[in-house]
mmCIF file of C-alpha atoms and ligand atoms in Angstrom:
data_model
loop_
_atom_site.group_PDB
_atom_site.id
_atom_site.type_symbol
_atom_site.label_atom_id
_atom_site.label_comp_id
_atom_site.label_asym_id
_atom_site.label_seq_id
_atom_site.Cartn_x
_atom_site.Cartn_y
_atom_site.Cartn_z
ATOM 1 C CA UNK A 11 98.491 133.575 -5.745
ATOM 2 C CA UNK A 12 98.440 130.615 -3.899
ATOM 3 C CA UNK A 13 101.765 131.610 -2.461
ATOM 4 C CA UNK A 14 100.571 134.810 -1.561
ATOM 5 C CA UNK A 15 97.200 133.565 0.509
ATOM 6 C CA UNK A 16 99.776 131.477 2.281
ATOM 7 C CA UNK A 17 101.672 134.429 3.712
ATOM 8 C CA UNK A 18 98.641 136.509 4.495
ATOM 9 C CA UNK A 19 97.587 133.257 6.576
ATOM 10 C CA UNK A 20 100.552 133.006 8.400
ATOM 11 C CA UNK A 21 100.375 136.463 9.099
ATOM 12 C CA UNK A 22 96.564 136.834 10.620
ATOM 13 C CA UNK A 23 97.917 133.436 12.465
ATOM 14 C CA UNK A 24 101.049 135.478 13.860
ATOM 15 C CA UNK A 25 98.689 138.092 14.952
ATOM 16 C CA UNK A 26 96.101 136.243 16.474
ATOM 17 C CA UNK A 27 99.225 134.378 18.806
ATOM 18 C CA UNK A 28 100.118 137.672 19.488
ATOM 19 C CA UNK A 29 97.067 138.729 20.806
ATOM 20 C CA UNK A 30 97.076 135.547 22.474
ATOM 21 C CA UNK A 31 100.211 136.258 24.284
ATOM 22 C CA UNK A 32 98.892 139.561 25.271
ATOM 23 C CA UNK A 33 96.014 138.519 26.589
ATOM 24 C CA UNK A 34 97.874 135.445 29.103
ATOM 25 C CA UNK A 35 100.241 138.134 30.768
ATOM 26 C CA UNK A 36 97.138 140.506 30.802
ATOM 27 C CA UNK A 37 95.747 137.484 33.336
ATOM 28 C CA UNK A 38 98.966 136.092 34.687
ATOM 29 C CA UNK A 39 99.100 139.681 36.579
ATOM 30 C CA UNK A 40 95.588 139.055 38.405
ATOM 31 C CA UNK A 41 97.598 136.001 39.478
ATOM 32 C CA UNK A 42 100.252 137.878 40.933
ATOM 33 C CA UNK A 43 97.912 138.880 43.991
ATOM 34 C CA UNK A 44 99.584 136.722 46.731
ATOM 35 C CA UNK A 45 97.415 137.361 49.111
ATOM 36 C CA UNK A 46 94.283 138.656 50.666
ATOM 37 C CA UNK A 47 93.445 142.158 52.037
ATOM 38 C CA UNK A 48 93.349 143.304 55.373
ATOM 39 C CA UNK A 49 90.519 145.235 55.020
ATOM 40 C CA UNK A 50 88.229 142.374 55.499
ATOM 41 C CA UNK A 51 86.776 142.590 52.565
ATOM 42 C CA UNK A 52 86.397 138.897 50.506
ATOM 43 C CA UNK A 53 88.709 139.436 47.976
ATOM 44 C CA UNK A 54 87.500 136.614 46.085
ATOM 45 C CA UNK A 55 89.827 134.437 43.260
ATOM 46 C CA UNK A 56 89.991 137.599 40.974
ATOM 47 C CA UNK A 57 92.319 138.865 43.461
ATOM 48 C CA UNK A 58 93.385 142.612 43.272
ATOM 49 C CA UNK A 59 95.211 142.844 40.179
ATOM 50 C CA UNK A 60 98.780 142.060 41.304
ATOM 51 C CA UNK A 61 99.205 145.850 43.796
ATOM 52 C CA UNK A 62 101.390 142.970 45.444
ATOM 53 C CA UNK A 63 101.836 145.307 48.448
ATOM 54 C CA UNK A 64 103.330 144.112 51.596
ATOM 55 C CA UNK A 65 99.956 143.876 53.162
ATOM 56 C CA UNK A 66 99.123 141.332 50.396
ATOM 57 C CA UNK A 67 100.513 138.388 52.073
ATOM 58 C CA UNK A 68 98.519 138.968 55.306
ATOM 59 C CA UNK A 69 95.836 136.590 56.416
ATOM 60 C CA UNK A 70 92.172 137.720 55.959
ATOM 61 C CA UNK A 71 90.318 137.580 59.128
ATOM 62 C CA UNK A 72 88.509 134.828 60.172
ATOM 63 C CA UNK A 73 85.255 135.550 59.564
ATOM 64 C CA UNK A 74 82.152 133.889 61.514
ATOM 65 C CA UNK A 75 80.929 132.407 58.474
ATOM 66 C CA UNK A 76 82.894 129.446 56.908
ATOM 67 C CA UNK A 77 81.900 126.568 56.152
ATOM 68 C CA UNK A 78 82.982 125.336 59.310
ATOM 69 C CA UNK A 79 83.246 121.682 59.896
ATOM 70 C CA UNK A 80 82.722 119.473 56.985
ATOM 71 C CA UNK A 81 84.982 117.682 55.281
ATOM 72 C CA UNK A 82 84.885 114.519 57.966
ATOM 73 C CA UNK A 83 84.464 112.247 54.865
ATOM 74 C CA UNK A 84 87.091 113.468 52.742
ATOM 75 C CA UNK A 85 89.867 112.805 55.685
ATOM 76 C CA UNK A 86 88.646 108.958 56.390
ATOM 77 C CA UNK A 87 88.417 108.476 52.634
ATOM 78 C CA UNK A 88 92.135 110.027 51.795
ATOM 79 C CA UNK A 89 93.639 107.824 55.018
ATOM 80 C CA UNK A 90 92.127 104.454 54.119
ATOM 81 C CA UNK A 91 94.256 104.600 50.273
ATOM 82 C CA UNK A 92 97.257 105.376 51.261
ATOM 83 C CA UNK A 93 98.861 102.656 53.050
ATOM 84 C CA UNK A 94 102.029 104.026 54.162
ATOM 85 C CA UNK A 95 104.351 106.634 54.467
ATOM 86 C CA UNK A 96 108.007 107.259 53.669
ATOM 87 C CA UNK A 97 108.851 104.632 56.175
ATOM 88 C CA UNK A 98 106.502 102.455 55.035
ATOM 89 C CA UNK A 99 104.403 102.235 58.444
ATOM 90 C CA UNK A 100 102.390 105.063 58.197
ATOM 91 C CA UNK A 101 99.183 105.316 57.575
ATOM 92 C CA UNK A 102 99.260 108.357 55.114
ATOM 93 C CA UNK A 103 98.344 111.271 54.391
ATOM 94 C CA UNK A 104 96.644 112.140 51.134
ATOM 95 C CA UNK A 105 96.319 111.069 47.710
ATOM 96 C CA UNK A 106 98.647 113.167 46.130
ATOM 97 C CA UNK A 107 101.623 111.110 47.522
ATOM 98 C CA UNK A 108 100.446 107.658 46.808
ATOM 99 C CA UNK A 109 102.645 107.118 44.220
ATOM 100 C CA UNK A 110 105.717 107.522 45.887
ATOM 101 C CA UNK A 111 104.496 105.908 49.186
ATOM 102 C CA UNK A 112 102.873 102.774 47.520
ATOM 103 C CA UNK A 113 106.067 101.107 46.203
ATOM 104 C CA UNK A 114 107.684 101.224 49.965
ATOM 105 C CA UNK A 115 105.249 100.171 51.818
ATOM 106 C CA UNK A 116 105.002 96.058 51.173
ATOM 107 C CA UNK A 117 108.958 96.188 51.618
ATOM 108 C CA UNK A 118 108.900 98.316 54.908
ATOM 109 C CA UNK A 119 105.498 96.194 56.434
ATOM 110 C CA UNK A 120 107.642 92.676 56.251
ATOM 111 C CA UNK A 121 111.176 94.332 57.211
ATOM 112 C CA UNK A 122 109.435 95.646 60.542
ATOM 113 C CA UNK A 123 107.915 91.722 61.314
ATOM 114 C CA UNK A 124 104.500 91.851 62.478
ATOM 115 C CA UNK A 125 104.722 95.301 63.174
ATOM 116 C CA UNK A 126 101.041 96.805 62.993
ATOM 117 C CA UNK A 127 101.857 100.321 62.018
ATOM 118 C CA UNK A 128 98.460 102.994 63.522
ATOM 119 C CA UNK A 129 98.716 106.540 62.846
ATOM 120 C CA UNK A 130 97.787 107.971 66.401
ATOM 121 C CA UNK A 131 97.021 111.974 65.078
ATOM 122 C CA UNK A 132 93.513 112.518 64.611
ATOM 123 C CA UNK A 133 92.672 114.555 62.212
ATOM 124 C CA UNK A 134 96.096 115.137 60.623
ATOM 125 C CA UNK A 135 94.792 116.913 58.160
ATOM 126 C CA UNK A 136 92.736 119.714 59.668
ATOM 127 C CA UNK A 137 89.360 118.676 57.584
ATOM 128 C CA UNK A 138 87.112 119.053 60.454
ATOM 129 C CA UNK A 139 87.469 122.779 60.098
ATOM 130 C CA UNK A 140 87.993 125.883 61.537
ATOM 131 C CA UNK A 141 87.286 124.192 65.049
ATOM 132 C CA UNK A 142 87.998 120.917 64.516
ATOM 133 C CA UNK A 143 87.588 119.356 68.202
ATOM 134 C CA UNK A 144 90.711 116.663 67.599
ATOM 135 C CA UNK A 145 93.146 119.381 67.846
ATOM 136 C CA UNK A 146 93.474 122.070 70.369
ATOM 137 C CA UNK A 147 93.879 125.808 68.334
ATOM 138 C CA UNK A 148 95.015 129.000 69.755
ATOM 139 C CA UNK A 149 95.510 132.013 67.906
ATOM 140 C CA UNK A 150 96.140 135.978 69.058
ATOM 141 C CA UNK A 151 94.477 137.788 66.130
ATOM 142 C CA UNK A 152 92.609 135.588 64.148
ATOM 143 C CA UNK A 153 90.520 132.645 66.840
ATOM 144 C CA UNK A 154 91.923 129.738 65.247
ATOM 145 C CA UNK A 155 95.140 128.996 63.162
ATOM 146 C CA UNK A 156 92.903 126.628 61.062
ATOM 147 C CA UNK A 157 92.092 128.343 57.437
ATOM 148 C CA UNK A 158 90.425 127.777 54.147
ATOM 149 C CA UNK A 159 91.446 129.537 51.390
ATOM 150 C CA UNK A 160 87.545 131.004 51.281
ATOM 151 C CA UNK A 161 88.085 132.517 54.799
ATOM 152 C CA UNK A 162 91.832 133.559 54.905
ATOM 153 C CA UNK A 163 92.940 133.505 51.324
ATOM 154 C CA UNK A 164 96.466 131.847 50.407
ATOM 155 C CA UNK A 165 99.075 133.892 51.975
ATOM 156 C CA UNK A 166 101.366 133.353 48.368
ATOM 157 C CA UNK A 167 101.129 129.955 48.955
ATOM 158 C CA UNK A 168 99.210 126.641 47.894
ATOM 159 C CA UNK A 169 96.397 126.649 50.431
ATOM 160 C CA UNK A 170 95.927 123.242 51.402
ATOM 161 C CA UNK A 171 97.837 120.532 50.438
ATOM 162 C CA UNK A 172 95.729 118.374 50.679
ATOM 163 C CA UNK A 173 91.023 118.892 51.035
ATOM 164 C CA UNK A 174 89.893 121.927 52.128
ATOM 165 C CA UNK A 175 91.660 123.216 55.286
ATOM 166 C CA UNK A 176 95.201 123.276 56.913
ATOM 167 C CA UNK A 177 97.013 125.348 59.580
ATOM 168 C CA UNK A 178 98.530 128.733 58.874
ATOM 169 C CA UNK A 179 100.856 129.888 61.504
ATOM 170 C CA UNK A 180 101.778 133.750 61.259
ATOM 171 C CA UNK A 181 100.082 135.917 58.426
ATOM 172 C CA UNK A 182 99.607 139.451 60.330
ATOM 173 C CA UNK A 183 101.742 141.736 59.148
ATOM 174 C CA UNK A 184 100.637 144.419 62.250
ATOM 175 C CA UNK A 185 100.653 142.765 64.617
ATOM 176 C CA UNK A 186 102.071 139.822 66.711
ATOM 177 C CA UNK A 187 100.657 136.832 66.117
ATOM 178 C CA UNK A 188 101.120 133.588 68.306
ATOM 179 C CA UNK A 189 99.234 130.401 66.925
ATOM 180 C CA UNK A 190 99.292 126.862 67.984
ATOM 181 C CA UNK A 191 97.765 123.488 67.279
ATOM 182 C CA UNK A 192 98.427 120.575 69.450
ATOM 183 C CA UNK A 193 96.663 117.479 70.511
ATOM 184 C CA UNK A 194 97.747 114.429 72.917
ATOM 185 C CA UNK A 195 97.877 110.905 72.566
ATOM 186 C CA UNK A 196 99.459 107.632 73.677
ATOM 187 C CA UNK A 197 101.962 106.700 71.645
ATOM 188 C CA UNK A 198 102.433 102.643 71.650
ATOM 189 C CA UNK A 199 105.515 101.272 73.264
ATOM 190 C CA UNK A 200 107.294 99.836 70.507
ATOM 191 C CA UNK A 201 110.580 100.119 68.718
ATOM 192 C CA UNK A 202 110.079 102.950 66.007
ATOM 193 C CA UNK A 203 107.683 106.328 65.121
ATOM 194 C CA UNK A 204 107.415 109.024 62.748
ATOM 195 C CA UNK A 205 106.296 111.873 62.766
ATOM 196 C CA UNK A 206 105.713 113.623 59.466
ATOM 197 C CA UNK A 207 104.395 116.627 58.275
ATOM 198 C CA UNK A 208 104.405 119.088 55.448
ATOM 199 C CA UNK A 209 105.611 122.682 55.635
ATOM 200 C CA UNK A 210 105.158 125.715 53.297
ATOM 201 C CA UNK A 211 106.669 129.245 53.825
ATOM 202 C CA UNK A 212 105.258 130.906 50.938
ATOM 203 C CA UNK A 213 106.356 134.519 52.676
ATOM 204 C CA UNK A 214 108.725 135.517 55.570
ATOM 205 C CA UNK A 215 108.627 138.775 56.901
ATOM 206 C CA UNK A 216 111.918 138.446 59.521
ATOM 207 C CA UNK A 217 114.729 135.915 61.171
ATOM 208 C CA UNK A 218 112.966 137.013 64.263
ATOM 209 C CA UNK A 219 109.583 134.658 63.290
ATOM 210 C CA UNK A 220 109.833 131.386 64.694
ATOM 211 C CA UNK A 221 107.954 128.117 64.015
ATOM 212 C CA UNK A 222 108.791 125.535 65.908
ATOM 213 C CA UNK A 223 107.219 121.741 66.553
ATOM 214 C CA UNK A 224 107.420 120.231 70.277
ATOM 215 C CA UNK A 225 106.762 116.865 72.048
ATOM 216 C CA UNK A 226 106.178 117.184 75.477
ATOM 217 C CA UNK A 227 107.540 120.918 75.263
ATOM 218 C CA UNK A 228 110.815 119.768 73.863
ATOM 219 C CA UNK A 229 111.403 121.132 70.256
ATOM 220 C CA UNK A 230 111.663 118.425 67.864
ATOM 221 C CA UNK A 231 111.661 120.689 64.297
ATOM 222 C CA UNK A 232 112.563 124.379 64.257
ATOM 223 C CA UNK A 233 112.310 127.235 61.749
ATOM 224 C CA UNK A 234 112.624 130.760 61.299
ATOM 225 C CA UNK A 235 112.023 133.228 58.918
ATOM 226 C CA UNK A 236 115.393 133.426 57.736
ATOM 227 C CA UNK A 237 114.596 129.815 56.417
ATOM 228 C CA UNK A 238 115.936 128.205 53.349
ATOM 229 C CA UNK A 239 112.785 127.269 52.357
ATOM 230 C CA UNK A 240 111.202 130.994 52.345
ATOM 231 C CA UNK A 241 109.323 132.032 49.469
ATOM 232 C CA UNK A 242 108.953 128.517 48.315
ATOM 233 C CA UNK A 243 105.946 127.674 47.423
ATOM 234 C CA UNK A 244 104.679 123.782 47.366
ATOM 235 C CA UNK A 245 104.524 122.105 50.973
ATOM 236 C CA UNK A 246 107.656 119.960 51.715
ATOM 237 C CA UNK A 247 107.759 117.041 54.005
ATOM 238 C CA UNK A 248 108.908 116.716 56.868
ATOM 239 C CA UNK A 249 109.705 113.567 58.869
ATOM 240 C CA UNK A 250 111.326 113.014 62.182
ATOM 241 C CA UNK A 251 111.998 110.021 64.396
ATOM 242 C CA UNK A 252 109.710 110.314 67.438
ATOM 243 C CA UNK A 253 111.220 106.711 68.477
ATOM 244 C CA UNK A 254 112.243 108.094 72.313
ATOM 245 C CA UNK A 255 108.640 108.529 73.021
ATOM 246 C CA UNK A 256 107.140 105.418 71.560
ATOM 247 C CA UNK A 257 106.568 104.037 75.371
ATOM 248 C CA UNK A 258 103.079 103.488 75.980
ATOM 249 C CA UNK A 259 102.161 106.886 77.923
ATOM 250 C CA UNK A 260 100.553 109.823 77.324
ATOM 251 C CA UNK A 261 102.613 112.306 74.452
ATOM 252 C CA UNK A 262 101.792 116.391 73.296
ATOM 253 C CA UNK A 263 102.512 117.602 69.892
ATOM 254 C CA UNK A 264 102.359 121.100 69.460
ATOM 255 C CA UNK A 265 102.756 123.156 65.845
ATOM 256 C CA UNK A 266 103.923 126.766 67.570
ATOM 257 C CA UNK A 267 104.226 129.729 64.941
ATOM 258 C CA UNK A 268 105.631 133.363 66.688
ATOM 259 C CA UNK A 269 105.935 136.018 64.715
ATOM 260 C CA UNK A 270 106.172 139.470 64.643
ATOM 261 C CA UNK A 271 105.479 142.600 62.061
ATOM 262 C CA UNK A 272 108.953 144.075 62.332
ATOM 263 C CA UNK A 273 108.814 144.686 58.408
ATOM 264 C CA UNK A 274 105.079 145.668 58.619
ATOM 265 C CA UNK A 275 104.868 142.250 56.024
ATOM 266 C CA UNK A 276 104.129 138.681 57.440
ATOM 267 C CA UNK A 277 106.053 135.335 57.416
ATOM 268 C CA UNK A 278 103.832 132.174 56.736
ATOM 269 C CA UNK A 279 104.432 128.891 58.223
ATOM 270 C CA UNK A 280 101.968 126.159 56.186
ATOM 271 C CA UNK A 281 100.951 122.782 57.931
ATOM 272 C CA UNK A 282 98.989 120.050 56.948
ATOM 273 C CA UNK A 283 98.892 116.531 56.705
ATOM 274 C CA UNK A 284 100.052 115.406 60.245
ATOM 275 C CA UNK A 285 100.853 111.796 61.012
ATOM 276 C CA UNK A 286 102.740 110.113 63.887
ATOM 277 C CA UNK A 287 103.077 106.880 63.040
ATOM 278 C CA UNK A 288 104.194 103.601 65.399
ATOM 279 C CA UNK A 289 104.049 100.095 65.611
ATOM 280 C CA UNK A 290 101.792 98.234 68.038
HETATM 281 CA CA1 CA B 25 94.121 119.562 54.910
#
């Protein structure tokens, strides 16, 4: 008897995992909606039940009524607890990499001797929204390259990687779409800087897209959509020695994205987090 309650247990258990199971795949194919749709339309987090057509990974258009430009407090909070970057000298970018940043930076801030490291990218992040005044945004189809996830949806990607907003260069998959976000400052003459980023490309759509970062019109970081990193998704950094143009004058950084629809799908290029980081 007692034997035989045992088994019917285990097997109303068995069923009832079952029906679990059954039920996660039943959601994990709302999740595989990548994108938004083109019609305009909020699709909202519930998505469209995984179509996953090519016109999924498109960017919704920006729509007059975002939030717009909070989020001020969020950026000045994430900056001050960081303490430093991969070298050690930046002042960071968001919380999520404090971990790995915090053990370097003691060891990098004596090594450089006296060296006052200052982060000279306002607004690295993008949190003062859709028109946030430190950058300078252009954008063919869509009025700024500056999204939240409530306005353009994800793309197949993470959304921000850090707050509430970041730039999304590409994500028309009719049209051609050029985008750019760049801003100018004086980089202090001193021996070393940085700058970092962090790059997603959740989707690519052709070779023929192009992203591409400049100083002073010279290309300093380059990708296509024939990149490695295509259909990854989780932003990677990015850093690159900006040291030739730590002089004291005037410097422009530009994030360019140029891409096309040739497969009638889109290619994605992710920023956020921006830092240029030297030592005064
Ligand atoms: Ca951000």
């Amino acid at each position: 008897m007692d034997s035989g309650s045992a088994r019917g247990l285990a097997l109303v258990s068995g069923l009832f995992i079952v029906a679990q199971l059954a039920g996660a795949c039943a959601t994990g194919v709302t999740d595989t909606d990548i994108g938004e749709d083109d019609d305009g339309a909020p699709s909202g987090p519930t998505g469209a039940g995984g179509a996953a057509s090519s016109t999924g990974v498109g960017r919704m258009p920006t729509s007059a009524s975002q939030s717009g430009s909070g989020g001020a407090g969020t950026t000045t909070a994430t900056t001050g607890g960081m303490g430093g970057a991969t070298t050690g000298t930046t002042a960071a970018t968001t919380t999520t990499t404090t971990a790995t940043t915090t053990t370097t930076t003691a060891t990098t801030t004596t090594t450089t001797g006296g060296c006052t490291p200052v982060d000279v990218v306002s607004d690295g992040g993008y949190e003062l929204g859709l028109n946030t005044p430190a950058w300078t945004l252009t954008s063919t189809n869509f009025g700024t390259p500056i999204c939240d996830v409530a306005g353009c949806g994800t793309g197949g990607g993470t959304g921000p990687r850090s707050g509430t907003f970041w730039a999304w260069f590409g994500g028309e998959p009719f049209y051609s779409e050029t985008a750019t976000t760049s801003q100018t400052f004086v980089i202090p003459n001193g021996s070393m800087a940085t700058l970092e980023f962090w790059l997603e490309i959740p989707v690519c759509d052709s070779i023929l897209d192009t992203f591409e970062v400049t100083m002073d019109n010279t290309i300093i970081y380059a990708a296509t959509g024939g990149d490695a990193a295509c259909g990854n998704v989780g932003y990677q950094l990015k850093t690159i020695n900006v040291s030739a143009y730590a002089d004291g004058g005037q410097h422009t950084l530009m994030f360019r994205g140029d891409t096309s629809a040739l497969f009638l799908s889109a290619t994605n290029f992710m920023v956020d987090d921006v830092s240029l980081t030297a030592c005064q």
